[in-house]
Short mmCIF file of C-alpha atoms in Angstrom, two decimals:
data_model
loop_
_atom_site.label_atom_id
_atom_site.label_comp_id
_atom_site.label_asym_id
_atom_site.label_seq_id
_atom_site.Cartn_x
_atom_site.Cartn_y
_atom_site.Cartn_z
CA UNK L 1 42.80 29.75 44.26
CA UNK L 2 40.03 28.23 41.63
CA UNK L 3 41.26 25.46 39.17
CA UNK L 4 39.98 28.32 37.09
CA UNK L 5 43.03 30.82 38.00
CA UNK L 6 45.67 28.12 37.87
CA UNK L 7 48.04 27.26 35.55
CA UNK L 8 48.31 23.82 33.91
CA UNK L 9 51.67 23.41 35.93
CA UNK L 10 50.38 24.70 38.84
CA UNK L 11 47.50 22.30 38.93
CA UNK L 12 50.03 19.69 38.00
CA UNK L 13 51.67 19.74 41.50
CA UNK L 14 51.21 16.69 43.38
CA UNK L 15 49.80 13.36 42.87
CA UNK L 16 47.91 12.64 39.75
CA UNK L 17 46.82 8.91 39.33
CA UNK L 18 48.02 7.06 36.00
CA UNK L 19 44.79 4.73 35.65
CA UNK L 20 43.75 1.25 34.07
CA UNK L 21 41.41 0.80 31.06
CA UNK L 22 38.97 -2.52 32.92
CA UNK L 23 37.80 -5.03 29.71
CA UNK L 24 35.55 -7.46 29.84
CA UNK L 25 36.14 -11.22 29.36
CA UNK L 26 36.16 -10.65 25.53
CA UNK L 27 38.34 -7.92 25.58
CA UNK L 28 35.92 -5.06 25.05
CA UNK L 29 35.98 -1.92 27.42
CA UNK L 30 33.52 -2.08 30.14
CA UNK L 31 32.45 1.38 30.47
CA UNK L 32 30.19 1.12 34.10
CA UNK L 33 33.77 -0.55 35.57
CA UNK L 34 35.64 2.03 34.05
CA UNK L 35 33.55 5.24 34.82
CA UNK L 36 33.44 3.54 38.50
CA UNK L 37 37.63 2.87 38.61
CA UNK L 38 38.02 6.88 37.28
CA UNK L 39 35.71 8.34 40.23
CA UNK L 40 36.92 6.33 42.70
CA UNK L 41 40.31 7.10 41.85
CA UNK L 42 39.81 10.48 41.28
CA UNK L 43 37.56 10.97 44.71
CA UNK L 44 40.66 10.25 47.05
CA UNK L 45 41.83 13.19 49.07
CA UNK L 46 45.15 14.58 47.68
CA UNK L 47 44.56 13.21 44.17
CA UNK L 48 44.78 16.08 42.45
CA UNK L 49 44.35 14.68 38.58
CA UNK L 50 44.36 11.90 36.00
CA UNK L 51 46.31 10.58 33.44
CA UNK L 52 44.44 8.86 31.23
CA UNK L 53 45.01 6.78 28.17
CA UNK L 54 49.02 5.91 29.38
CA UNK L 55 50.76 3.09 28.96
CA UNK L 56 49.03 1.81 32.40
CA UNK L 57 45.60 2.26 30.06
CA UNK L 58 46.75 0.17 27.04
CA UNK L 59 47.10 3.19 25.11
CA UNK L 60 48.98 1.34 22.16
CA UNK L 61 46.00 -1.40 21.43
CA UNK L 62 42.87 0.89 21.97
CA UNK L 63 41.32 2.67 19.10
CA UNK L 64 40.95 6.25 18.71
CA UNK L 65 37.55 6.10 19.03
CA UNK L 66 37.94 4.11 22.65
CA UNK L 67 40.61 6.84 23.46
CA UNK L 68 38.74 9.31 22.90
CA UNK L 69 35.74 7.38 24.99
CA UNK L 70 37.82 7.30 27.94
CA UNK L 71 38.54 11.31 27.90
CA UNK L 72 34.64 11.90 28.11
CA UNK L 73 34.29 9.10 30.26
CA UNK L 74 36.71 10.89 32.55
CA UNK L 75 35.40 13.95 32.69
CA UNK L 76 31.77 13.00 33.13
CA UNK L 77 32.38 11.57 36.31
CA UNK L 78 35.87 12.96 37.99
CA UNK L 79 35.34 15.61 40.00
CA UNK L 80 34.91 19.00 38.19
CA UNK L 81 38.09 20.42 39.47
CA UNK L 82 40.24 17.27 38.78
CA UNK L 83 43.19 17.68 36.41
CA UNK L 84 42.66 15.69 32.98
CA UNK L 85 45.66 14.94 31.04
CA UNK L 86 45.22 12.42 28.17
CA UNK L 87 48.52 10.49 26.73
CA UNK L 88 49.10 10.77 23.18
CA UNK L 89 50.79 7.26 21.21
CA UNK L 90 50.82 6.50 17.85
CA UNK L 91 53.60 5.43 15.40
CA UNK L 92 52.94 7.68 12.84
CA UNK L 93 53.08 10.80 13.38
CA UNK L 94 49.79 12.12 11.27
CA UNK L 95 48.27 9.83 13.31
CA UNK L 96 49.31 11.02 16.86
CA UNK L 97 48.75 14.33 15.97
CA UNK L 98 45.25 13.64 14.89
CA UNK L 99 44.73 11.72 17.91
CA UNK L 100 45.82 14.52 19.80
CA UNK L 101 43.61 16.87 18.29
CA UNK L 102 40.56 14.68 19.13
CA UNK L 103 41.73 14.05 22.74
CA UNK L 104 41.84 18.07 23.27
CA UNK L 105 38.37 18.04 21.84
CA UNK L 106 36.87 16.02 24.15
CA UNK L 107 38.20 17.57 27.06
CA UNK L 108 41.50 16.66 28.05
CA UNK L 109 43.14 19.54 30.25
CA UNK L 110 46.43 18.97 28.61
CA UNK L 111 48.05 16.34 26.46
CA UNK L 112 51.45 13.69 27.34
CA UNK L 113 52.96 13.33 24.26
CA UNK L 114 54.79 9.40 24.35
CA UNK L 115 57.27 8.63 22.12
CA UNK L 116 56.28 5.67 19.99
CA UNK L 117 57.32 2.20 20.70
CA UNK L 118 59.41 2.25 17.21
CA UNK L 119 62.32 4.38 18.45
CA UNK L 120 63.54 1.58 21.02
CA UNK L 121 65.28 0.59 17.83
CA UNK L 122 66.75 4.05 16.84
CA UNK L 123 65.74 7.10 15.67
CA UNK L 124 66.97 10.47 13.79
CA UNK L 125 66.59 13.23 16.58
CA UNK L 126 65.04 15.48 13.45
CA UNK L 127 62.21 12.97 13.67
CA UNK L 128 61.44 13.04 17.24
CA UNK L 129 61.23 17.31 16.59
CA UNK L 130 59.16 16.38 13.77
CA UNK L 131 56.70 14.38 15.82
CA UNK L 132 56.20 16.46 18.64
CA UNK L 133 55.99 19.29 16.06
CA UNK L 134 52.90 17.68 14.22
CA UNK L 135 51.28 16.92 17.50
CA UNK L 136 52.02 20.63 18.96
CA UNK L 137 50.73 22.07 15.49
CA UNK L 138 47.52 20.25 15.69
CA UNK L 139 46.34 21.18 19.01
CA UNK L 140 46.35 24.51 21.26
CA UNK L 141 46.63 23.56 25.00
CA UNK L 142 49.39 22.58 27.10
CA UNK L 143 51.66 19.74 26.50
CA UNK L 144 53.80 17.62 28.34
CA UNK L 145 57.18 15.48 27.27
CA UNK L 146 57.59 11.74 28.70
CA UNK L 147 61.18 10.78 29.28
CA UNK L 148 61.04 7.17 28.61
CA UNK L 149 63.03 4.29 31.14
CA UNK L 150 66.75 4.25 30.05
CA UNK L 151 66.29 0.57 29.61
CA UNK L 152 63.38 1.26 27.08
CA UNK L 153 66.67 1.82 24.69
CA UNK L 154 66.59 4.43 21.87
CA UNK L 155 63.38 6.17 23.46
CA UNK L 156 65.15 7.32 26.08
CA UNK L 157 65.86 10.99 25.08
CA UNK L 158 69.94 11.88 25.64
CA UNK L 159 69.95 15.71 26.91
CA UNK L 160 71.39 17.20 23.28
CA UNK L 161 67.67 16.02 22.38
CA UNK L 162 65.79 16.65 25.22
CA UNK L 163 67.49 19.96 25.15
CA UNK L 164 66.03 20.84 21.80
CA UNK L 165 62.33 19.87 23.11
CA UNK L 166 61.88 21.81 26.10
CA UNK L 167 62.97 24.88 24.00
CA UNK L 168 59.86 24.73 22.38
CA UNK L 169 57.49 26.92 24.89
CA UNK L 170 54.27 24.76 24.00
CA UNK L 171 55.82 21.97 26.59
CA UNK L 172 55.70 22.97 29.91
CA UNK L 173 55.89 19.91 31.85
CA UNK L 174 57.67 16.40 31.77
CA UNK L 175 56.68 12.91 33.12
CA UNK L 176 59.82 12.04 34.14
CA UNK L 177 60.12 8.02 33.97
CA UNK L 178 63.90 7.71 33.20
CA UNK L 179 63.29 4.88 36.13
CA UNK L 180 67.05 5.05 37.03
CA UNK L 181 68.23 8.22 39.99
CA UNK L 182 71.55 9.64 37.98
CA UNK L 183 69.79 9.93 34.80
CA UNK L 184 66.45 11.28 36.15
CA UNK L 185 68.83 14.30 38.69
CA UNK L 186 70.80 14.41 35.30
CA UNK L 187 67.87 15.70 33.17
CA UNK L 188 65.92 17.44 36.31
CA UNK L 189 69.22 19.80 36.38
CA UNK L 190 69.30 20.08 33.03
CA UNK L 191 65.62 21.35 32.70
CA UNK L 192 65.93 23.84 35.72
CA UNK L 193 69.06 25.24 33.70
CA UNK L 194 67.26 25.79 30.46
CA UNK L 195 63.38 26.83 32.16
CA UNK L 196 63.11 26.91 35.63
CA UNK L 197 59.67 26.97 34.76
CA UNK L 198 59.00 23.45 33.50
CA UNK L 199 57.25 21.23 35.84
CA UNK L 200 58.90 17.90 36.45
CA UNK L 201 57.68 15.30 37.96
CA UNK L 202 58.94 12.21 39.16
CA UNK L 203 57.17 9.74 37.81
CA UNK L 204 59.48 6.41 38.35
CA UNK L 205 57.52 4.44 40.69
CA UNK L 206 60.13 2.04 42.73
CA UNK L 207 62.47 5.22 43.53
CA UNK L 208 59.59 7.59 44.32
CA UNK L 209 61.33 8.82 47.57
CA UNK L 210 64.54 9.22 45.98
CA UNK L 211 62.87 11.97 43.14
CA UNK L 212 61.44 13.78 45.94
CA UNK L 213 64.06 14.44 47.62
CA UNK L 214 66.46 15.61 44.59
CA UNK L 215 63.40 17.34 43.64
CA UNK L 216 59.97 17.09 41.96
CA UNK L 217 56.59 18.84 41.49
CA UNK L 218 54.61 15.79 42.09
CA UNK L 219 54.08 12.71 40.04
CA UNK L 220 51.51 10.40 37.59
CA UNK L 221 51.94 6.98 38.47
CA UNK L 222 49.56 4.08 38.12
CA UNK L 223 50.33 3.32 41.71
CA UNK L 224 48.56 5.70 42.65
CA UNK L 225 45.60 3.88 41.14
CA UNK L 226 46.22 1.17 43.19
CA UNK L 227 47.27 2.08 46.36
CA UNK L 228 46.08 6.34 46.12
CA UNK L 229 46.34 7.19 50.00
CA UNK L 230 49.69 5.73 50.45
CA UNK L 231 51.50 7.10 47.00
CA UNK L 232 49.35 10.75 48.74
CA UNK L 233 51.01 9.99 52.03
CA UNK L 234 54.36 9.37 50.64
CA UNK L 235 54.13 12.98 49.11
CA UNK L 236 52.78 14.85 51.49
CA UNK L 237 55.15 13.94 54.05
CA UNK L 238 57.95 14.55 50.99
CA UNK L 239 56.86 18.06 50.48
CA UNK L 240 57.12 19.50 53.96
CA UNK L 241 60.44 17.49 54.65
CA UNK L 242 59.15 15.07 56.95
CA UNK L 243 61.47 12.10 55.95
CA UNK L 244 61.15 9.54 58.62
CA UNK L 245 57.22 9.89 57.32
CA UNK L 246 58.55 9.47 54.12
CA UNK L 247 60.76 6.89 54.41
CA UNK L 248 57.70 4.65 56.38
CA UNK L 249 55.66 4.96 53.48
CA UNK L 250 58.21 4.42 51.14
CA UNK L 251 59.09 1.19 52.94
CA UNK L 252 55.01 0.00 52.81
CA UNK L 253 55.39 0.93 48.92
CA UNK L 254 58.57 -0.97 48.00
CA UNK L 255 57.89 -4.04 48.04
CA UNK L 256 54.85 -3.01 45.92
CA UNK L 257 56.52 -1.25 43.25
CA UNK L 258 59.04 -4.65 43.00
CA UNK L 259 56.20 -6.78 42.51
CA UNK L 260 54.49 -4.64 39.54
CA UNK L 261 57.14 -3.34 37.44
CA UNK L 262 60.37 -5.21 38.27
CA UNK L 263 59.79 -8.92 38.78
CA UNK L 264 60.43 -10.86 35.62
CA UNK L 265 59.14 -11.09 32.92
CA UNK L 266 59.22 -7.26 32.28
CA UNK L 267 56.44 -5.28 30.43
CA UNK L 268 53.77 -7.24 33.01
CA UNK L 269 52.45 -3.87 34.79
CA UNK L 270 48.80 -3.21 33.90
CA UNK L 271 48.03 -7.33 33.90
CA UNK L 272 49.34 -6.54 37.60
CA UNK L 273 47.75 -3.69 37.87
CA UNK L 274 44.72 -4.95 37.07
CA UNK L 275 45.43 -8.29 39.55
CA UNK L 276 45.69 -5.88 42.45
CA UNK L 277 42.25 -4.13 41.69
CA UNK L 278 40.94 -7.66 41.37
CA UNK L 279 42.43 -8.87 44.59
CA UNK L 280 41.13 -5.62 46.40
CA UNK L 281 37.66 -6.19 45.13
CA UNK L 282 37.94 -3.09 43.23
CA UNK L 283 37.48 -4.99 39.83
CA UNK L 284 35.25 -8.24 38.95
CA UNK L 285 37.13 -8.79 35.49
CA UNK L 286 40.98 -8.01 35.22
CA UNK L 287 41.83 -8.69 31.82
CA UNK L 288 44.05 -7.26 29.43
CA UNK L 289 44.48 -7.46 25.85
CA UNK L 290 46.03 -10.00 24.40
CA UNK L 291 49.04 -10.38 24.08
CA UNK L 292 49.39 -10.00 27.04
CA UNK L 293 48.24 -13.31 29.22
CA UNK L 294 46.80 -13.16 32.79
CA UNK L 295 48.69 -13.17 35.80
CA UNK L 296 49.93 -16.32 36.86
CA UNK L 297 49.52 -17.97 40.43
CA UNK L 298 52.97 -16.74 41.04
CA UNK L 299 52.40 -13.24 39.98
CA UNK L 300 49.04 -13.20 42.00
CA UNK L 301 50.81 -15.00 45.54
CA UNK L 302 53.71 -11.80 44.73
CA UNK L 303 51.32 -8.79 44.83
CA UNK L 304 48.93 -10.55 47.00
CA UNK L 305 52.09 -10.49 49.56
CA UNK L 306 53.41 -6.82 48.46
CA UNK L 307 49.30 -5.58 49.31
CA UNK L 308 49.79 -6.85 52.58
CA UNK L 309 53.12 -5.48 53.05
CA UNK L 310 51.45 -2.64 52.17
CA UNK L 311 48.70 -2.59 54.90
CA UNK L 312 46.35 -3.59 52.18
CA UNK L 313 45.82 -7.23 53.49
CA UNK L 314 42.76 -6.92 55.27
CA UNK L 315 40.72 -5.48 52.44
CA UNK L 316 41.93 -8.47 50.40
CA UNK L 317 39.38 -11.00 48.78
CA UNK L 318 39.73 -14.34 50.31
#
């Protein structure tokens, strides 16, 4: 079947590869590294998409204008059948839904909608309706929820609220990163309850196994964007119930996922990201916006270690 007869949340099974935004030293976007990263990325076998423009891409210090940059970018040199979904984040909420119309213009397949970084603190459920109203309002293709970490606070959608969202038939898919098991089979029941046809996928990177095997469609994760064939292997053995497969891939993973997302200090995952794509001599320049500083000798001997845990230590650069 052509991507051309699928359904958005047909095409959304599987992996789909959460990728990085590569800056140069002075923090501008470096457009040959980046169409490079999103081809490569895109080129492995059993990568089915891309989410672009996530939280792995910086998504709440680029411009619009960049944004929108990186949604031509990526479809001018993924593969032609390759899924494009672009995240949407912006504070206000005329803002994200202009965003989001712009994003659809230039050629996202479908649009993550993230809550903004605000509602940590608290928020009125009315105005996260309000929000994903605006953004549904302004657009016409298919959109997707993101169910934030529960330690991300307030963002974290309870199921009265999440309830009320996937009601509205625009959404047909979530990125599940609740990040914790009980709370992510919580809301995965929940979801089959209300529409059994609303793709979810788990998208919590250090309990990947785990969300298989309660259940998922597939997953965007900006491991995959690291390590692609192993995040694909994980899932493929997943699918047809091959655990022991599973579990060995899992196991080459772990230690991985630890070293990106958990370690302290927290909120460190694209400057790690970006250290592992500059160990692997897949990037010359891994900088991130500031505020965020570069990875530290410790962070760097950490993932260095975890990539060759991973079976990733012989393509490392000495």
């Amino acid at each position: 079947m052509s991507a051309e007869t699928r359904t958005f949340g047909d095409r959304l099974r599987g992996i789909h590869a959460a990728t990085i935004v590569p800056m140069t030293p002075d923090f501008e976007i470096d457009e040959p590294a980046l169409a490079a990263h999103l081809a490569s990325v895109a080129s492995v076998p059993g990568i089915n998409g891309l989410l672009i423009n996530g939280h792995a891409s910086e998504n709440f210090v680029l411009s619009l204008a960049e944004k929108r940059r990186v949604v031509e970018l990526a479809r001018a040199h993924a593969p032609k059948d390759c899924l494009i979904v672009s995240g949407v984040n912006h504070e206000s909420s005329l803002e994200a839904a202009r965003e989001a119309a712009a994003l659809e213009q230039a050629g996202a397949d479908g649009l993550l909608v993230f809550p903004p970084n605000s509602w940590a603190l608290a928020h009125a459920d009315d105005c996260v309706i309000e929000h994903h109203r605006r953004i549904r309002d302004a657009t016409t293709g298919p959109l997707m929820l993101y169910a934030a970490p529960v330690g991300a606070g307030a963002m974290a959608y309870a199921p009265s609220l999440l309830e009320r969202l996937v009601a509205d038939p625009r959404f047909v898919a979530v990125k599940e990163g609740s990040w914790e098991v009980a709370t992510y089979e919580q809301n995965l029941r929940l979801i089959r309850k209300l529409r059994p046809d609303f793709v979810v996928l788990g998208s919590g990177d250090e309990h990947l196994m785990t969300s298989y095997l309660v259940g998922s469609a597939g997953s965007q994760v900006s491991l995959a964007c690291v390590v692609p064939e192993l995040v694909v292997s994980l899932w493929t053995a997943a699918e047809v119930g091959n655990w022991e497969h599973a579990r060995a891939a899992h196991e080459k993973l772990y230690s991985l996922a630890v070293a990106i997302y958990r370690n302290a200090p927290g909120g460190r995952a694209t400057v790690r990201l970006k250290a592992c794509l500059k160990l692997l001599g897949r990037l010359s320049c891994d900088a991130a916006r500031p505020p965020q500083p570069p990875a530290t000798a410790e962070e760097l001997r950490s993932l260095e270690e975890a990539l060759r845990l991973a079976g990733y230590g012989k393509l490392l650069i000495q």
